[in-house]
Amino acid sequence: MEPQEVDFAHTEGAARKRREKAVGLARYVWDRGISGKELLDLTDGTLRKLARAAGSNPPSTMETWLTVAELLDQKSAWAERHPNHPSASPAHADEKIMWVKPPVAPWTD
């Protein structure tokens, strides 16, 4: 009898841990006013730095970051429906510039 190969990355436990990590990262990223699209546009190096700043080991797959982006989109939709709620505004939006650089306007003559 051959032993069964187990894909440890896709067990129920791994999915739960990935979701927990994504929630923690999403909280940190939301508080900086970064959208799901902006998050997914960041470089791998910036994503690693962002995870460390959030107090987390950087995710080993893009799957976790995709979950974070989904959570950010859900939170943004919720915030639009509840604009007066204290949690509808990012607490540290001024730190967004540390992660997402605004486009540079070209010089004009």
PDB file of N, CA and C in Angstrom:
ATOM      1  N   MET A   1       0.841  -1.181   0.000  1.00  0.00           N
ATOM      2  CA  MET A   1       0.000   0.000   0.000  1.00  0.00           C
ATOM      3  C   MET A   1       0.887   1.246   0.000  1.00  0.00           C
ATOM      4  N   GLU A   2       0.614   2.175  -0.911  1.00  0.00           N
ATOM      5  CA  GLU A   2       1.387   3.403  -1.036  1.00  0.00           C
ATOM      6  C   GLU A   2       0.833   4.450  -0.070  1.00  0.00           C
ATOM      7  N   PRO A   3       1.705   5.188   0.603  1.00  0.00           N
ATOM      8  CA  PRO A   3       1.205   6.258   1.478  1.00  0.00           C
ATOM      9  C   PRO A   3       0.596   7.380   0.642  1.00  0.00           C
ATOM     10  N   GLN A   4      -0.467   7.945   1.161  1.00  0.00           N
ATOM     11  CA  GLN A   4      -1.119   9.047   0.450  1.00  0.00           C
ATOM     12  C   GLN A   4      -0.295  10.317   0.635  1.00  0.00           C
ATOM     13  N   GLU A   5      -0.198  11.076  -0.437  1.00  0.00           N
ATOM     14  CA  GLU A   5       0.493  12.343  -0.345  1.00  0.00           C
ATOM     15  C   GLU A   5      -0.511  13.395   0.115  1.00  0.00           C
ATOM     16  N   VAL A   6      -0.076  14.206   1.056  1.00  0.00           N
ATOM     17  CA  VAL A   6      -0.938  15.234   1.615  1.00  0.00           C
ATOM     18  C   VAL A   6      -0.434  16.593   1.169  1.00  0.00           C
ATOM     19  N   ASP A   7      -1.323  17.402   0.663  1.00  0.00           N
ATOM     20  CA  ASP A   7      -1.000  18.779   0.300  1.00  0.00           C
ATOM     21  C   ASP A   7      -1.261  19.632   1.535  1.00  0.00           C
ATOM     22  N   PHE A   8      -0.222  19.809   2.351  1.00  0.00           N
ATOM     23  CA  PHE A   8      -0.389  20.505   3.622  1.00  0.00           C
ATOM     24  C   PHE A   8      -0.823  21.963   3.449  1.00  0.00           C
ATOM     25  N   ALA A   9      -0.543  22.553   2.320  1.00  0.00           N
ATOM     26  CA  ALA A   9      -0.932  23.944   2.084  1.00  0.00           C
ATOM     27  C   ALA A   9      -2.431  24.107   1.907  1.00  0.00           C
ATOM     28  N   HIS A  10      -3.141  23.002   1.650  1.00  0.00           N
ATOM     29  CA  HIS A  10      -4.578  23.117   1.404  1.00  0.00           C
ATOM     30  C   HIS A  10      -5.411  22.246   2.346  1.00  0.00           C
ATOM     31  N   THR A  11      -4.917  22.035   3.543  1.00  0.00           N
ATOM     32  CA  THR A  11      -5.705  21.349   4.560  1.00  0.00           C
ATOM     33  C   THR A  11      -6.628  22.366   5.220  1.00  0.00           C
ATOM     34  N   GLU A  12      -7.590  21.883   5.981  1.00  0.00           N
ATOM     35  CA  GLU A  12      -8.500  22.797   6.689  1.00  0.00           C
ATOM     36  C   GLU A  12      -7.729  23.679   7.660  1.00  0.00           C
ATOM     37  N   GLY A  13      -6.757  23.101   8.336  1.00  0.00           N
ATOM     38  CA  GLY A  13      -5.952  23.875   9.286  1.00  0.00           C
ATOM     39  C   GLY A  13      -5.164  24.971   8.601  1.00  0.00           C
ATOM     40  N   ALA A  14      -4.586  24.657   7.449  1.00  0.00           N
ATOM     41  CA  ALA A  14      -3.825  25.662   6.703  1.00  0.00           C
ATOM     42  C   ALA A  14      -4.736  26.782   6.216  1.00  0.00           C
ATOM     43  N   ALA A  15      -5.920  26.430   5.759  1.00  0.00           N
ATOM     44  CA  ALA A  15      -6.877  27.439   5.292  1.00  0.00           C
ATOM     45  C   ALA A  15      -7.291  28.355   6.445  1.00  0.00           C
ATOM     46  N   ARG A  16      -7.502  27.770   7.615  1.00  0.00           N
ATOM     47  CA  ARG A  16      -7.873  28.566   8.791  1.00  0.00           C
ATOM     48  C   ARG A  16      -6.747  29.528   9.173  1.00  0.00           C
ATOM     49  N   LYS A  17      -5.514  29.021   9.204  1.00  0.00           N
ATOM     50  CA  LYS A  17      -4.355  29.869   9.545  1.00  0.00           C
ATOM     51  C   LYS A  17      -4.170  30.977   8.512  1.00  0.00           C
ATOM     52  N   ARG A  18      -4.363  30.639   7.228  1.00  0.00           N
ATOM     53  CA  ARG A  18      -4.226  31.627   6.165  1.00  0.00           C
ATOM     54  C   ARG A  18      -5.275  32.728   6.344  1.00  0.00           C
ATOM     55  N   ARG A  19      -6.499  32.322   6.691  1.00  0.00           N
ATOM     56  CA  ARG A  19      -7.575  33.298   6.907  1.00  0.00           C
ATOM     57  C   ARG A  19      -7.270  34.198   8.112  1.00  0.00           C
ATOM     58  N   GLU A  20      -6.764  33.615   9.189  1.00  0.00           N
ATOM     59  CA  GLU A  20      -6.396  34.396  10.378  1.00  0.00           C
ATOM     60  C   GLU A  20      -5.321  35.419  10.034  1.00  0.00           C
ATOM     61  N   LYS A  21      -4.314  34.986   9.288  1.00  0.00           N
ATOM     62  CA  LYS A  21      -3.245  35.904   8.885  1.00  0.00           C
ATOM     63  C   LYS A  21      -3.806  37.004   7.993  1.00  0.00           C
ATOM     64  N   ALA A  22      -4.681  36.648   7.068  1.00  0.00           N
ATOM     65  CA  ALA A  22      -5.276  37.623   6.151  1.00  0.00           C
ATOM     66  C   ALA A  22      -6.087  38.664   6.912  1.00  0.00           C
ATOM     67  N   VAL A  23      -6.826  38.239   7.913  1.00  0.00           N
ATOM     68  CA  VAL A  23      -7.631  39.179   8.708  1.00  0.00           C
ATOM     69  C   VAL A  23      -6.723  40.165   9.427  1.00  0.00           C
ATOM     70  N   GLY A  24      -5.649  39.669  10.035  1.00  0.00           N
ATOM     71  CA  GLY A  24      -4.716  40.556  10.719  1.00  0.00           C
ATOM     72  C   GLY A  24      -4.065  41.542   9.767  1.00  0.00           C
ATOM     73  N   LEU A  25      -3.643  41.058   8.615  1.00  0.00           N
ATOM     74  CA  LEU A  25      -3.043  41.942   7.617  1.00  0.00           C
ATOM     75  C   LEU A  25      -4.058  42.958   7.104  1.00  0.00           C
ATOM     76  N   ALA A  26      -5.291  42.512   6.859  1.00  0.00           N
ATOM     77  CA  ALA A  26      -6.330  43.413   6.353  1.00  0.00           C
ATOM     78  C   ALA A  26      -6.618  44.535   7.347  1.00  0.00           C
ATOM     79  N   ARG A  27      -6.621  44.220   8.625  1.00  0.00           N
ATOM     80  CA  ARG A  27      -6.842  45.272   9.632  1.00  0.00           C
ATOM     81  C   ARG A  27      -5.761  46.338   9.550  1.00  0.00           C
ATOM     82  N   TYR A  28      -4.517  45.885   9.462  1.00  0.00           N
ATOM     83  CA  TYR A  28      -3.395  46.818   9.392  1.00  0.00           C
ATOM     84  C   TYR A  28      -3.468  47.652   8.118  1.00  0.00           C
ATOM     85  N   VAL A  29      -3.704  46.990   6.999  1.00  0.00           N
ATOM     86  CA  VAL A  29      -3.738  47.667   5.706  1.00  0.00           C
ATOM     87  C   VAL A  29      -4.921  48.636   5.633  1.00  0.00           C
ATOM     88  N   TRP A  30      -6.089  48.222   6.138  1.00  0.00           N
ATOM     89  CA  TRP A  30      -7.274  49.095   6.137  1.00  0.00           C
ATOM     90  C   TRP A  30      -6.986  50.369   6.921  1.00  0.00           C
ATOM     91  N   ASP A  31      -6.344  50.235   8.056  1.00  0.00           N
ATOM     92  CA  ASP A  31      -6.050  51.407   8.888  1.00  0.00           C
ATOM     93  C   ASP A  31      -5.112  52.388   8.200  1.00  0.00           C
ATOM     94  N   ARG A  32      -4.442  51.943   7.148  1.00  0.00           N
ATOM     95  CA  ARG A  32      -3.561  52.827   6.385  1.00  0.00           C
ATOM     96  C   ARG A  32      -4.257  53.362   5.135  1.00  0.00           C
ATOM     97  N   GLY A  33      -5.514  53.040   4.944  1.00  0.00           N
ATOM     98  CA  GLY A  33      -6.285  53.577   3.825  1.00  0.00           C
ATOM     99  C   GLY A  33      -5.903  52.997   2.474  1.00  0.00           C
ATOM    100  N   ILE A  34      -5.343  51.798   2.468  1.00  0.00           N
ATOM    101  CA  ILE A  34      -4.927  51.153   1.223  1.00  0.00           C
ATOM    102  C   ILE A  34      -6.064  50.269   0.721  1.00  0.00           C
ATOM    103  N   SER A  35      -6.409  50.413  -0.548  1.00  0.00           N
ATOM    104  CA  SER A  35      -7.501  49.609  -1.136  1.00  0.00           C
ATOM    105  C   SER A  35      -6.969  48.247  -1.563  1.00  0.00           C
ATOM    106  N   GLY A  36      -7.896  47.365  -1.872  1.00  0.00           N
ATOM    107  CA  GLY A  36      -7.521  46.042  -2.356  1.00  0.00           C
ATOM    108  C   GLY A  36      -6.737  46.117  -3.654  1.00  0.00           C
ATOM    109  N   LYS A  37      -7.154  46.972  -4.566  1.00  0.00           N
ATOM    110  CA  LYS A  37      -6.449  47.122  -5.840  1.00  0.00           C
ATOM    111  C   LYS A  37      -5.052  47.676  -5.610  1.00  0.00           C
ATOM    112  N   GLU A  38      -4.946  48.699  -4.764  1.00  0.00           N
ATOM    113  CA  GLU A  38      -3.632  49.270  -4.476  1.00  0.00           C
ATOM    114  C   GLU A  38      -2.710  48.224  -3.851  1.00  0.00           C
ATOM    115  N   LEU A  39      -3.272  47.409  -2.970  1.00  0.00           N
ATOM    116  CA  LEU A  39      -2.479  46.362  -2.325  1.00  0.00           C
ATOM    117  C   LEU A  39      -1.912  45.402  -3.361  1.00  0.00           C
ATOM    118  N   LEU A  40      -2.758  44.951  -4.274  1.00  0.00           N
ATOM    119  CA  LEU A  40      -2.320  43.981  -5.273  1.00  0.00           C
ATOM    120  C   LEU A  40      -1.361  44.580  -6.297  1.00  0.00           C
ATOM    121  N   ASP A  41      -1.301  45.905  -6.385  1.00  0.00           N
ATOM    122  CA  ASP A  41      -0.359  46.568  -7.292  1.00  0.00           C
ATOM    123  C   ASP A  41       1.031  46.732  -6.671  1.00  0.00           C
ATOM    124  N   LEU A  42       1.162  46.463  -5.361  1.00  0.00           N
ATOM    125  CA  LEU A  42       2.458  46.612  -4.696  1.00  0.00           C
ATOM    126  C   LEU A  42       3.419  45.514  -5.138  1.00  0.00           C
ATOM    127  N   THR A  43       4.699  45.818  -5.071  1.00  0.00           N
ATOM    128  CA  THR A  43       5.720  44.828  -5.417  1.00  0.00           C
ATOM    129  C   THR A  43       5.812  43.771  -4.318  1.00  0.00           C
ATOM    130  N   ASP A  44       6.409  42.643  -4.650  1.00  0.00           N
ATOM    131  CA  ASP A  44       6.594  41.578  -3.656  1.00  0.00           C
ATOM    132  C   ASP A  44       7.404  42.082  -2.468  1.00  0.00           C
ATOM    133  N   GLY A  45       8.431  42.873  -2.726  1.00  0.00           N
ATOM    134  CA  GLY A  45       9.252  43.411  -1.645  1.00  0.00           C
ATOM    135  C   GLY A  45       8.458  44.315  -0.719  1.00  0.00           C
ATOM    136  N   THR A  46       7.622  45.145  -1.296  1.00  0.00           N
ATOM    137  CA  THR A  46       6.793  46.044  -0.478  1.00  0.00           C
ATOM    138  C   THR A  46       5.767  45.245   0.319  1.00  0.00           C
ATOM    139  N   LEU A  47       5.211  44.203  -0.285  1.00  0.00           N
ATOM    140  CA  LEU A  47       4.257  43.358   0.444  1.00  0.00           C
ATOM    141  C   LEU A  47       4.934  42.683   1.640  1.00  0.00           C
ATOM    142  N   ARG A  48       6.172  42.230   1.456  1.00  0.00           N
ATOM    143  CA  ARG A  48       6.900  41.614   2.574  1.00  0.00           C
ATOM    144  C   ARG A  48       7.133  42.623   3.696  1.00  0.00           C
ATOM    145  N   LYS A  49       7.542  43.836   3.326  1.00  0.00           N
ATOM    146  CA  LYS A  49       7.772  44.887   4.328  1.00  0.00           C
ATOM    147  C   LYS A  49       6.465  45.249   5.036  1.00  0.00           C
ATOM    148  N   LEU A  50       5.390  45.307   4.287  1.00  0.00           N
ATOM    149  CA  LEU A  50       4.078  45.626   4.850  1.00  0.00           C
ATOM    150  C   LEU A  50       3.651  44.564   5.854  1.00  0.00           C
ATOM    151  N   ALA A  51       3.855  43.298   5.519  1.00  0.00           N
ATOM    152  CA  ALA A  51       3.508  42.214   6.439  1.00  0.00           C
ATOM    153  C   ALA A  51       4.329  42.318   7.719  1.00  0.00           C
ATOM    154  N   ARG A  52       5.615  42.586   7.586  1.00  0.00           N
ATOM    155  CA  ARG A  52       6.463  42.716   8.781  1.00  0.00           C
ATOM    156  C   ARG A  52       6.024  43.905   9.632  1.00  0.00           C
ATOM    157  N   ALA A  53       5.677  45.011   8.981  1.00  0.00           N
ATOM    158  CA  ALA A  53       5.203  46.186   9.723  1.00  0.00           C
ATOM    159  C   ALA A  53       3.908  45.872  10.471  1.00  0.00           C
ATOM    160  N   ALA A  54       3.123  44.958   9.920  1.00  0.00           N
ATOM    161  CA  ALA A  54       1.868  44.556  10.556  1.00  0.00           C
ATOM    162  C   ALA A  54       2.103  43.540  11.673  1.00  0.00           C
ATOM    163  N   GLY A  55       3.367  43.140  11.879  1.00  0.00           N
ATOM    164  CA  GLY A  55       3.681  42.179  12.928  1.00  0.00           C
ATOM    165  C   GLY A  55       3.444  40.744  12.518  1.00  0.00           C
ATOM    166  N   SER A  56       3.531  40.483  11.221  1.00  0.00           N
ATOM    167  CA  SER A  56       3.255  39.147  10.701  1.00  0.00           C
ATOM    168  C   SER A  56       4.413  38.679   9.833  1.00  0.00           C
ATOM    169  N   ASN A  57       4.622  37.381   9.794  1.00  0.00           N
ATOM    170  CA  ASN A  57       5.562  36.844   8.823  1.00  0.00           C
ATOM    171  C   ASN A  57       4.932  37.012   7.448  1.00  0.00           C
ATOM    172  N   PRO A  58       5.710  37.402   6.451  1.00  0.00           N
ATOM    173  CA  PRO A  58       5.139  37.565   5.113  1.00  0.00           C
ATOM    174  C   PRO A  58       4.535  36.263   4.610  1.00  0.00           C
ATOM    175  N   PRO A  59       3.344  36.343   4.020  1.00  0.00           N
ATOM    176  CA  PRO A  59       2.719  35.142   3.456  1.00  0.00           C
ATOM    177  C   PRO A  59       3.615  34.522   2.391  1.00  0.00           C
ATOM    178  N   SER A  60       3.597  33.214   2.317  1.00  0.00           N
ATOM    179  CA  SER A  60       4.440  32.526   1.345  1.00  0.00           C
ATOM    180  C   SER A  60       3.778  32.403  -0.022  1.00  0.00           C
ATOM    181  N   THR A  61       2.499  32.691  -0.100  1.00  0.00           N
ATOM    182  CA  THR A  61       1.802  32.613  -1.386  1.00  0.00           C
ATOM    183  C   THR A  61       0.964  33.867  -1.602  1.00  0.00           C
ATOM    184  N   MET A  62       0.631  34.091  -2.845  1.00  0.00           N
ATOM    185  CA  MET A  62      -0.229  35.222  -3.200  1.00  0.00           C
ATOM    186  C   MET A  62      -1.665  34.977  -2.745  1.00  0.00           C
ATOM    187  N   GLU A  63      -1.995  33.743  -2.473  1.00  0.00           N
ATOM    188  CA  GLU A  63      -3.356  33.379  -2.043  1.00  0.00           C
ATOM    189  C   GLU A  63      -3.795  34.187  -0.820  1.00  0.00           C
ATOM    190  N   THR A  64      -2.886  34.375   0.124  1.00  0.00           N
ATOM    191  CA  THR A  64      -3.219  35.145   1.325  1.00  0.00           C
ATOM    192  C   THR A  64      -3.466  36.605   0.978  1.00  0.00           C
ATOM    193  N   TRP A  65      -2.622  37.169   0.109  1.00  0.00           N
ATOM    194  CA  TRP A  65      -2.803  38.570  -0.270  1.00  0.00           C
ATOM    195  C   TRP A  65      -4.113  38.778  -1.030  1.00  0.00           C
ATOM    196  N   LEU A  66      -4.512  37.803  -1.830  1.00  0.00           N
ATOM    197  CA  LEU A  66      -5.796  37.905  -2.526  1.00  0.00           C
ATOM    198  C   LEU A  66      -6.944  37.924  -1.526  1.00  0.00           C
ATOM    199  N   THR A  67      -6.829  37.141  -0.471  1.00  0.00           N
ATOM    200  CA  THR A  67      -7.849  37.151   0.589  1.00  0.00           C
ATOM    201  C   THR A  67      -7.863  38.497   1.288  1.00  0.00           C
ATOM    202  N   VAL A  68      -6.682  39.056   1.544  1.00  0.00           N
ATOM    203  CA  VAL A  68      -6.599  40.388   2.166  1.00  0.00           C
ATOM    204  C   VAL A  68      -7.302  41.408   1.282  1.00  0.00           C
ATOM    205  N   ALA A  69      -7.046  41.373  -0.019  1.00  0.00           N
ATOM    206  CA  ALA A  69      -7.683  42.316  -0.945  1.00  0.00           C
ATOM    207  C   ALA A  69      -9.205  42.171  -0.923  1.00  0.00           C
ATOM    208  N   GLU A  70      -9.701  40.940  -0.886  1.00  0.00           N
ATOM    209  CA  GLU A  70     -11.150  40.708  -0.794  1.00  0.00           C
ATOM    210  C   GLU A  70     -11.711  41.302   0.491  1.00  0.00           C
ATOM    211  N   LEU A  71     -11.007  41.093   1.600  1.00  0.00           N
ATOM    212  CA  LEU A  71     -11.464  41.643   2.884  1.00  0.00           C
ATOM    213  C   LEU A  71     -11.482  43.169   2.851  1.00  0.00           C
ATOM    214  N   LEU A  72     -10.484  43.765   2.215  1.00  0.00           N
ATOM    215  CA  LEU A  72     -10.443  45.223   2.100  1.00  0.00           C
ATOM    216  C   LEU A  72     -11.616  45.739   1.272  1.00  0.00           C
ATOM    217  N   ASP A  73     -11.931  45.038   0.190  1.00  0.00           N
ATOM    218  CA  ASP A  73     -13.076  45.439  -0.639  1.00  0.00           C
ATOM    219  C   ASP A  73     -14.383  45.327   0.150  1.00  0.00           C
ATOM    220  N   GLN A  74     -14.515  44.257   0.936  1.00  0.00           N
ATOM    221  CA  GLN A  74     -15.714  44.091   1.769  1.00  0.00           C
ATOM    222  C   GLN A  74     -15.812  45.201   2.807  1.00  0.00           C
ATOM    223  N   LYS A  75     -14.688  45.551   3.423  1.00  0.00           N
ATOM    224  CA  LYS A  75     -14.682  46.610   4.442  1.00  0.00           C
ATOM    225  C   LYS A  75     -15.005  47.956   3.801  1.00  0.00           C
ATOM    226  N   SER A  76     -14.481  48.203   2.611  1.00  0.00           N
ATOM    227  CA  SER A  76     -14.780  49.461   1.913  1.00  0.00           C
ATOM    228  C   SER A  76     -16.265  49.574   1.591  1.00  0.00           C
ATOM    229  N   ALA A  77     -16.857  48.487   1.152  1.00  0.00           N
ATOM    230  CA  ALA A  77     -18.297  48.484   0.852  1.00  0.00           C
ATOM    231  C   ALA A  77     -19.092  48.731   2.132  1.00  0.00           C
ATOM    232  N   TRP A  78     -18.677  48.103   3.220  1.00  0.00           N
ATOM    233  CA  TRP A  78     -19.352  48.311   4.502  1.00  0.00           C
ATOM    234  C   TRP A  78     -19.212  49.769   4.938  1.00  0.00           C
ATOM    235  N   ALA A  79     -18.006  50.326   4.791  1.00  0.00           N
ATOM    236  CA  ALA A  79     -17.760  51.714   5.202  1.00  0.00           C
ATOM    237  C   ALA A  79     -18.615  52.692   4.397  1.00  0.00           C
ATOM    238  N   GLU A  80     -18.827  52.408   3.128  1.00  0.00           N
ATOM    239  CA  GLU A  80     -19.687  53.269   2.303  1.00  0.00           C
ATOM    240  C   GLU A  80     -21.128  53.242   2.793  1.00  0.00           C
ATOM    241  N   ARG A  81     -21.574  52.085   3.292  1.00  0.00           N
ATOM    242  CA  ARG A  81     -22.946  51.964   3.800  1.00  0.00           C
ATOM    243  C   ARG A  81     -23.100  52.541   5.209  1.00  0.00           C
ATOM    244  N   HIS A  82     -21.997  52.690   5.937  1.00  0.00           N
ATOM    245  CA  HIS A  82     -22.024  53.182   7.323  1.00  0.00           C
ATOM    246  C   HIS A  82     -21.016  54.318   7.508  1.00  0.00           C
ATOM    247  N   PRO A  83     -21.158  55.408   6.764  1.00  0.00           N
ATOM    248  CA  PRO A  83     -20.132  56.463   6.790  1.00  0.00           C
ATOM    249  C   PRO A  83     -19.943  57.146   8.148  1.00  0.00           C
ATOM    250  N   ASN A  84     -20.938  57.109   8.994  1.00  0.00           N
ATOM    251  CA  ASN A  84     -20.825  57.781  10.292  1.00  0.00           C
ATOM    252  C   ASN A  84     -20.278  56.887  11.399  1.00  0.00           C
ATOM    253  N   HIS A  85     -20.069  55.636  11.097  1.00  0.00           N
ATOM    254  CA  HIS A  85     -19.535  54.702  12.093  1.00  0.00           C
ATOM    255  C   HIS A  85     -18.051  55.004  12.305  1.00  0.00           C
ATOM    256  N   PRO A  86     -17.574  54.983  13.561  1.00  0.00           N
ATOM    257  CA  PRO A  86     -16.155  55.282  13.826  1.00  0.00           C
ATOM    258  C   PRO A  86     -15.180  54.353  13.098  1.00  0.00           C
ATOM    259  N   SER A  87     -15.585  53.139  12.816  1.00  0.00           N
ATOM    260  CA  SER A  87     -14.693  52.186  12.127  1.00  0.00           C
ATOM    261  C   SER A  87     -14.715  52.350  10.608  1.00  0.00           C
ATOM    262  N   ALA A  88     -15.498  53.298  10.100  1.00  0.00           N
ATOM    263  CA  ALA A  88     -15.604  53.476   8.653  1.00  0.00           C
ATOM    264  C   ALA A  88     -14.479  54.331   8.087  1.00  0.00           C
ATOM    265  N   SER A  89     -13.655  54.886   8.953  1.00  0.00           N
ATOM    266  CA  SER A  89     -12.534  55.712   8.496  1.00  0.00           C
ATOM    267  C   SER A  89     -11.225  55.099   8.973  1.00  0.00           C
ATOM    268  N   PRO A  90     -10.249  54.976   8.087  1.00  0.00           N
ATOM    269  CA  PRO A  90      -8.951  54.431   8.486  1.00  0.00           C
ATOM    270  C   PRO A  90      -8.299  55.297   9.565  1.00  0.00           C
ATOM    271  N   ALA A  91      -7.765  54.640  10.586  1.00  0.00           N
ATOM    272  CA  ALA A  91      -7.181  55.358  11.718  1.00  0.00           C
ATOM    273  C   ALA A  91      -5.822  55.979  11.400  1.00  0.00           C
ATOM    274  N   HIS A  92      -5.098  55.414  10.459  1.00  0.00           N
ATOM    275  CA  HIS A  92      -3.747  55.897  10.145  1.00  0.00           C
ATOM    276  C   HIS A  92      -3.584  56.149   8.646  1.00  0.00           C
ATOM    277  N   ALA A  93      -4.579  56.792   8.049  1.00  0.00           N
ATOM    278  CA  ALA A  93      -4.551  57.026   6.601  1.00  0.00           C
ATOM    279  C   ALA A  93      -3.342  57.847   6.178  1.00  0.00           C
ATOM    280  N   ASP A  94      -2.804  58.658   7.102  1.00  0.00           N
ATOM    281  CA  ASP A  94      -1.629  59.460   6.775  1.00  0.00           C
ATOM    282  C   ASP A  94      -0.390  58.601   6.493  1.00  0.00           C
ATOM    283  N   GLU A  95      -0.411  57.340   6.899  1.00  0.00           N
ATOM    284  CA  GLU A  95       0.716  56.437   6.658  1.00  0.00           C
ATOM    285  C   GLU A  95       0.647  55.747   5.297  1.00  0.00           C
ATOM    286  N   LYS A  96      -0.433  55.970   4.573  1.00  0.00           N
ATOM    287  CA  LYS A  96      -0.595  55.330   3.260  1.00  0.00           C
ATOM    288  C   LYS A  96       0.571  55.662   2.341  1.00  0.00           C
ATOM    289  N   ILE A  97       1.049  56.893   2.401  1.00  0.00           N
ATOM    290  CA  ILE A  97       2.122  57.328   1.500  1.00  0.00           C
ATOM    291  C   ILE A  97       3.399  56.522   1.706  1.00  0.00           C
ATOM    292  N   MET A  98       3.529  55.893   2.866  1.00  0.00           N
ATOM    293  CA  MET A  98       4.704  55.052   3.109  1.00  0.00           C
ATOM    294  C   MET A  98       4.672  53.802   2.237  1.00  0.00           C
ATOM    295  N   TRP A  99       3.495  53.396   1.806  1.00  0.00           N
ATOM    296  CA  TRP A  99       3.328  52.148   1.071  1.00  0.00           C
ATOM    297  C   TRP A  99       2.896  52.355  -0.371  1.00  0.00           C
ATOM    298  N   VAL A 100       1.988  53.283  -0.577  1.00  0.00           N
ATOM    299  CA  VAL A 100       1.443  53.544  -1.915  1.00  0.00           C
ATOM    300  C   VAL A 100       1.871  54.949  -2.304  1.00  0.00           C
ATOM    301  N   LYS A 101       2.733  55.011  -3.275  1.00  0.00           N
ATOM    302  CA  LYS A 101       3.246  56.310  -3.713  1.00  0.00           C
ATOM    303  C   LYS A 101       2.294  56.914  -4.738  1.00  0.00           C
ATOM    304  N   PRO A 102       1.943  58.200  -4.560  1.00  0.00           N
ATOM    305  CA  PRO A 102       1.076  58.828  -5.553  1.00  0.00           C
ATOM    306  C   PRO A 102       1.820  58.965  -6.881  1.00  0.00           C
ATOM    307  N   PRO A 103       1.088  58.989  -7.983  1.00  0.00           N
ATOM    308  CA  PRO A 103       1.764  59.133  -9.277  1.00  0.00           C
ATOM    309  C   PRO A 103       2.463  60.491  -9.359  1.00  0.00           C
ATOM    310  N   VAL A 104       3.590  60.472  -9.990  1.00  0.00           N
ATOM    311  CA  VAL A 104       4.357  61.712 -10.147  1.00  0.00           C
ATOM    312  C   VAL A 104       3.863  62.436 -11.384  1.00  0.00           C
ATOM    313  N   ALA A 105       3.526  63.701 -11.193  1.00  0.00           N
ATOM    314  CA  ALA A 105       3.055  64.506 -12.314  1.00  0.00           C
ATOM    315  C   ALA A 105       4.246  64.857 -13.215  1.00  0.00           C
ATOM    316  N   PRO A 106       4.077  64.721 -14.507  1.00  0.00           N
ATOM    317  CA  PRO A 106       5.199  65.066 -15.411  1.00  0.00           C
ATOM    318  C   PRO A 106       5.446  66.568 -15.411  1.00  0.00           C
ATOM    319  N   TRP A 107       6.693  66.911 -15.681  1.00  0.00           N
ATOM    320  CA  TRP A 107       7.040  68.322 -15.791  1.00  0.00           C
ATOM    321  C   TRP A 107       6.406  68.890 -17.046  1.00  0.00           C
ATOM    322  N   THR A 108       5.915  70.097 -16.946  1.00  0.00           N
ATOM    323  CA  THR A 108       5.374  70.774 -18.132  1.00  0.00           C
ATOM    324  C   THR A 108       6.119  72.079 -18.320  1.00  0.00           C
ATOM    325  N   ASP A 109       6.263  72.465 -19.542  1.00  0.00           N
ATOM    326  CA  ASP A 109       6.960  73.738 -19.848  1.00  0.00           C
ATOM    327  C   ASP A 109       5.994  74.860 -19.928  1.00  0.00           C
TER     328      ASP A 109
END
